[in-house]
Amino acid sequence: MPVASVEAVAEQIIDNGSAMGAGLRILVDDDEPRVLELVPPILADHTVDTAIHGGEGLRRLAEADYDIVLSDWVMAEASGLEVAAEARARQADTVIVLMTGWDPGGSADAQDAVDLRLAKPFEREDVERVMREAVSLLRQRRGDAQAGDAPAVAS
């Protein structure tokens, strides 16, 4: 699914230090190159790795533990749900965000595997909102001390 207004999102990337906990390790896994170009700069206060398909996402997960995983649902080699399951198996408190233009509806697999959903097409503000929610959830799971420092986001 195409990401709406990706150029508009790219133009809005200015560092103003608001909204999301800093210093987290985040994986962005999507088969759309534009998503991989545009989402990481929004998360500039974090360590961000990218993967161009589910298989690469699984390889990244084998190399490092992630605090938050943002993954597309439908990808080559492994689905976002497979990536989510592996991330959760490696680190139970990892927050999983499913990025998709598809409506998971009543899919029990999707409901159980992910914590949050970022509907495509999305805007910068949508990424910031879901990241605030993800950081809040991570803080609840770990306690404030381990889930990032003072709020910060490049916007």
CSV table of C-alpha atoms in Angstrom, one decimal:
chain,number,residue,atom,x,y,z
A,1,MET,CA,0.0,0.0,0.0
A,2,PRO,CA,1.4,3.5,-0.8
A,3,VAL,CA,2.2,5.9,1.9
A,4,ALA,CA,0.2,9.1,1.4
A,5,SER,CA,2.0,12.4,1.4
A,6,VAL,CA,5.4,11.0,1.8
A,7,GLU,CA,7.0,14.1,0.4
A,8,ALA,CA,5.1,16.2,2.9
A,9,VAL,CA,6.3,14.0,5.7
A,10,ALA,CA,9.9,14.4,4.4
A,11,GLU,CA,9.6,18.1,4.3
A,12,GLN,CA,8.4,18.3,7.9
A,13,ILE,CA,11.5,16.6,9.4
A,14,ILE,CA,13.1,19.3,11.7
A,15,ASP,CA,14.5,18.6,15.1
A,16,ASN,CA,12.3,20.2,17.7
A,17,GLY,CA,12.8,17.7,20.6
A,18,SER,CA,9.2,16.7,21.5
A,19,ALA,CA,7.1,13.6,22.1
A,20,MET,CA,9.0,10.3,22.2
A,21,GLY,CA,11.4,8.7,24.7
A,22,ALA,CA,15.0,8.9,23.4
A,23,GLY,CA,17.7,6.3,23.1
A,24,LEU,CA,15.6,3.2,22.2
A,25,ARG,CA,16.5,0.5,19.7
A,26,ILE,CA,13.9,0.3,16.9
A,27,LEU,CA,13.5,-1.9,13.9
A,28,VAL,CA,11.5,-0.6,10.9
A,29,ASP,CA,10.6,-3.5,8.6
A,30,ASP,CA,8.7,-2.7,5.4
A,31,ASP,CA,9.0,-3.7,1.7
A,32,GLU,CA,8.3,-0.1,0.6
A,33,PRO,CA,11.6,1.8,0.2
A,34,ARG,CA,9.9,5.1,0.8
A,35,VAL,CA,8.7,4.0,4.2
A,36,LEU,CA,12.3,3.0,5.0
A,37,GLU,CA,13.6,6.4,3.8
A,38,LEU,CA,11.0,8.5,5.7
A,39,VAL,CA,10.2,6.9,9.0
A,40,PRO,CA,13.8,6.6,10.4
A,41,PRO,CA,14.5,10.3,10.4
A,42,ILE,CA,11.3,10.9,12.5
A,43,LEU,CA,13.0,8.6,15.0
A,44,ALA,CA,16.3,10.4,14.9
A,45,ASP,CA,16.8,10.3,18.7
A,46,HIS,CA,16.9,6.5,18.6
A,47,THR,CA,19.0,3.8,17.1
A,48,VAL,CA,17.0,2.7,14.1
A,49,ASP,CA,17.7,-0.3,11.9
A,50,THR,CA,15.7,-1.1,8.7
A,51,ALA,CA,14.8,-4.2,6.8
A,52,ILE,CA,13.4,-4.3,3.3
A,53,HIS,CA,11.4,-7.6,3.8
A,54,GLY,CA,10.3,-10.0,6.5
A,55,GLY,CA,13.3,-12.3,5.9
A,56,GLU,CA,15.7,-9.4,6.5
A,57,GLY,CA,13.7,-8.4,9.6
A,58,LEU,CA,14.1,-11.9,11.0
A,59,ARG,CA,17.9,-11.7,10.4
A,60,ARG,CA,18.0,-8.3,12.1
A,61,LEU,CA,16.2,-9.8,15.1
A,62,ALA,CA,18.8,-12.6,15.3
A,63,GLU,CA,21.5,-9.9,15.5
A,64,ALA,CA,20.0,-7.5,18.1
A,65,ASP,CA,17.2,-7.0,20.6
A,66,TYR,CA,14.8,-4.2,19.9
A,67,ASP,CA,12.6,-2.1,22.2
A,68,ILE,CA,10.1,-1.4,19.4
A,69,VAL,CA,9.4,-3.1,16.1
A,70,LEU,CA,7.4,-1.3,13.4
A,71,SER,CA,6.6,-3.9,10.7
A,72,ASP,CA,4.5,-4.1,7.6
A,73,TRP,CA,2.1,-7.0,7.5
A,74,VAL,CA,2.4,-8.5,4.1
A,75,MET,CA,6.1,-8.9,2.9
A,76,ALA,CA,8.3,-11.3,1.1
A,77,GLU,CA,10.0,-14.2,2.9
A,78,ALA,CA,8.2,-13.6,6.2
A,79,SER,CA,5.1,-11.8,7.2
A,80,GLY,CA,4.9,-9.0,9.8
A,81,LEU,CA,3.2,-11.4,12.1
A,82,GLU,CA,6.2,-13.8,11.8
A,83,VAL,CA,8.5,-10.9,12.5
A,84,ALA,CA,6.3,-9.9,15.5
A,85,ALA,CA,6.3,-13.5,16.9
A,86,GLU,CA,10.1,-13.7,16.7
A,87,ALA,CA,10.6,-10.3,18.3
A,88,ARG,CA,8.3,-11.2,21.1
A,89,ALA,CA,10.0,-14.6,21.5
A,90,ARG,CA,13.4,-13.0,21.8
A,91,GLN,CA,12.2,-10.2,24.2
A,92,ALA,CA,8.8,-10.4,25.7
A,93,ASP,CA,8.4,-6.7,26.4
A,94,THR,CA,9.1,-5.5,22.9
A,95,VAL,CA,6.4,-3.3,21.6
A,96,ILE,CA,5.1,-4.4,18.2
A,97,VAL,CA,3.5,-1.9,15.8
A,98,LEU,CA,1.9,-3.3,12.7
A,99,MET,CA,2.1,-0.9,9.7
A,100,THR,CA,-0.5,-1.8,7.1
A,101,GLY,CA,-3.0,-0.6,4.6
A,102,TRP,CA,-5.0,-3.8,5.1
A,103,ASP,CA,-7.6,-4.0,7.8
A,104,PRO,CA,-6.7,-6.9,10.1
A,105,GLY,CA,-10.3,-6.8,11.3
A,106,GLY,CA,-11.0,-9.7,13.5
A,107,SER,CA,-7.8,-11.6,12.7
A,108,ALA,CA,-7.0,-13.3,16.0
A,109,ASP,CA,-3.4,-13.8,14.9
A,110,ALA,CA,-3.0,-10.0,14.2
A,111,GLN,CA,-4.8,-9.1,17.4
A,112,ASP,CA,-2.6,-11.4,19.5
A,113,ALA,CA,0.7,-10.7,17.8
A,114,VAL,CA,0.8,-6.9,17.8
A,115,ASP,CA,0.3,-4.1,20.3
A,116,LEU,CA,-0.5,-1.2,18.1
A,117,ARG,CA,-1.5,-0.5,14.5
A,118,LEU,CA,-0.3,2.3,12.2
A,119,ALA,CA,-2.7,2.4,9.3
A,120,LYS,CA,-1.3,3.2,5.8
A,121,PRO,CA,-1.4,5.6,4.3
A,122,PHE,CA,0.0,7.6,7.2
A,123,GLU,CA,1.3,11.1,8.0
A,124,ARG,CA,4.2,12.1,10.2
A,125,GLU,CA,1.8,12.9,13.0
A,126,ASP,CA,0.5,9.4,12.9
A,127,VAL,CA,4.0,8.0,13.3
A,128,GLU,CA,4.6,10.4,16.2
A,129,ARG,CA,1.3,9.4,17.9
A,130,VAL,CA,1.9,5.7,17.6
A,131,MET,CA,5.5,6.1,18.9
A,132,ARG,CA,4.2,8.0,21.9
A,133,GLU,CA,1.8,5.2,22.6
A,134,ALA,CA,4.6,2.6,22.0
A,135,VAL,CA,7.0,4.3,24.4
A,136,SER,CA,4.2,4.6,27.0
A,137,LEU,CA,3.5,0.9,26.7
A,138,LEU,CA,7.2,0.1,26.9
A,139,ARG,CA,7.5,2.1,30.0
A,140,GLN,CA,4.5,0.3,31.6
A,141,ARG,CA,6.1,-3.0,30.8
A,142,ARG,CA,9.6,-2.2,32.0
A,143,GLY,CA,9.2,0.6,34.4
A,144,ASP,CA,10.1,4.2,33.5
A,145,ALA,CA,13.9,3.8,34.2
A,146,GLN,CA,14.5,1.4,31.3
A,147,ALA,CA,12.2,2.7,28.6
A,148,GLY,CA,14.0,5.8,27.3
A,149,ASP,CA,14.9,9.1,28.7
A,150,ALA,CA,13.1,12.4,28.5
A,151,PRO,CA,10.7,12.7,25.6
A,152,ALA,CA,12.3,13.5,22.3
A,153,VAL,CA,11.5,13.2,18.6
A,154,ALA,CA,12.9,14.8,15.4
A,155,SER,CA,9.9,16.6,13.9
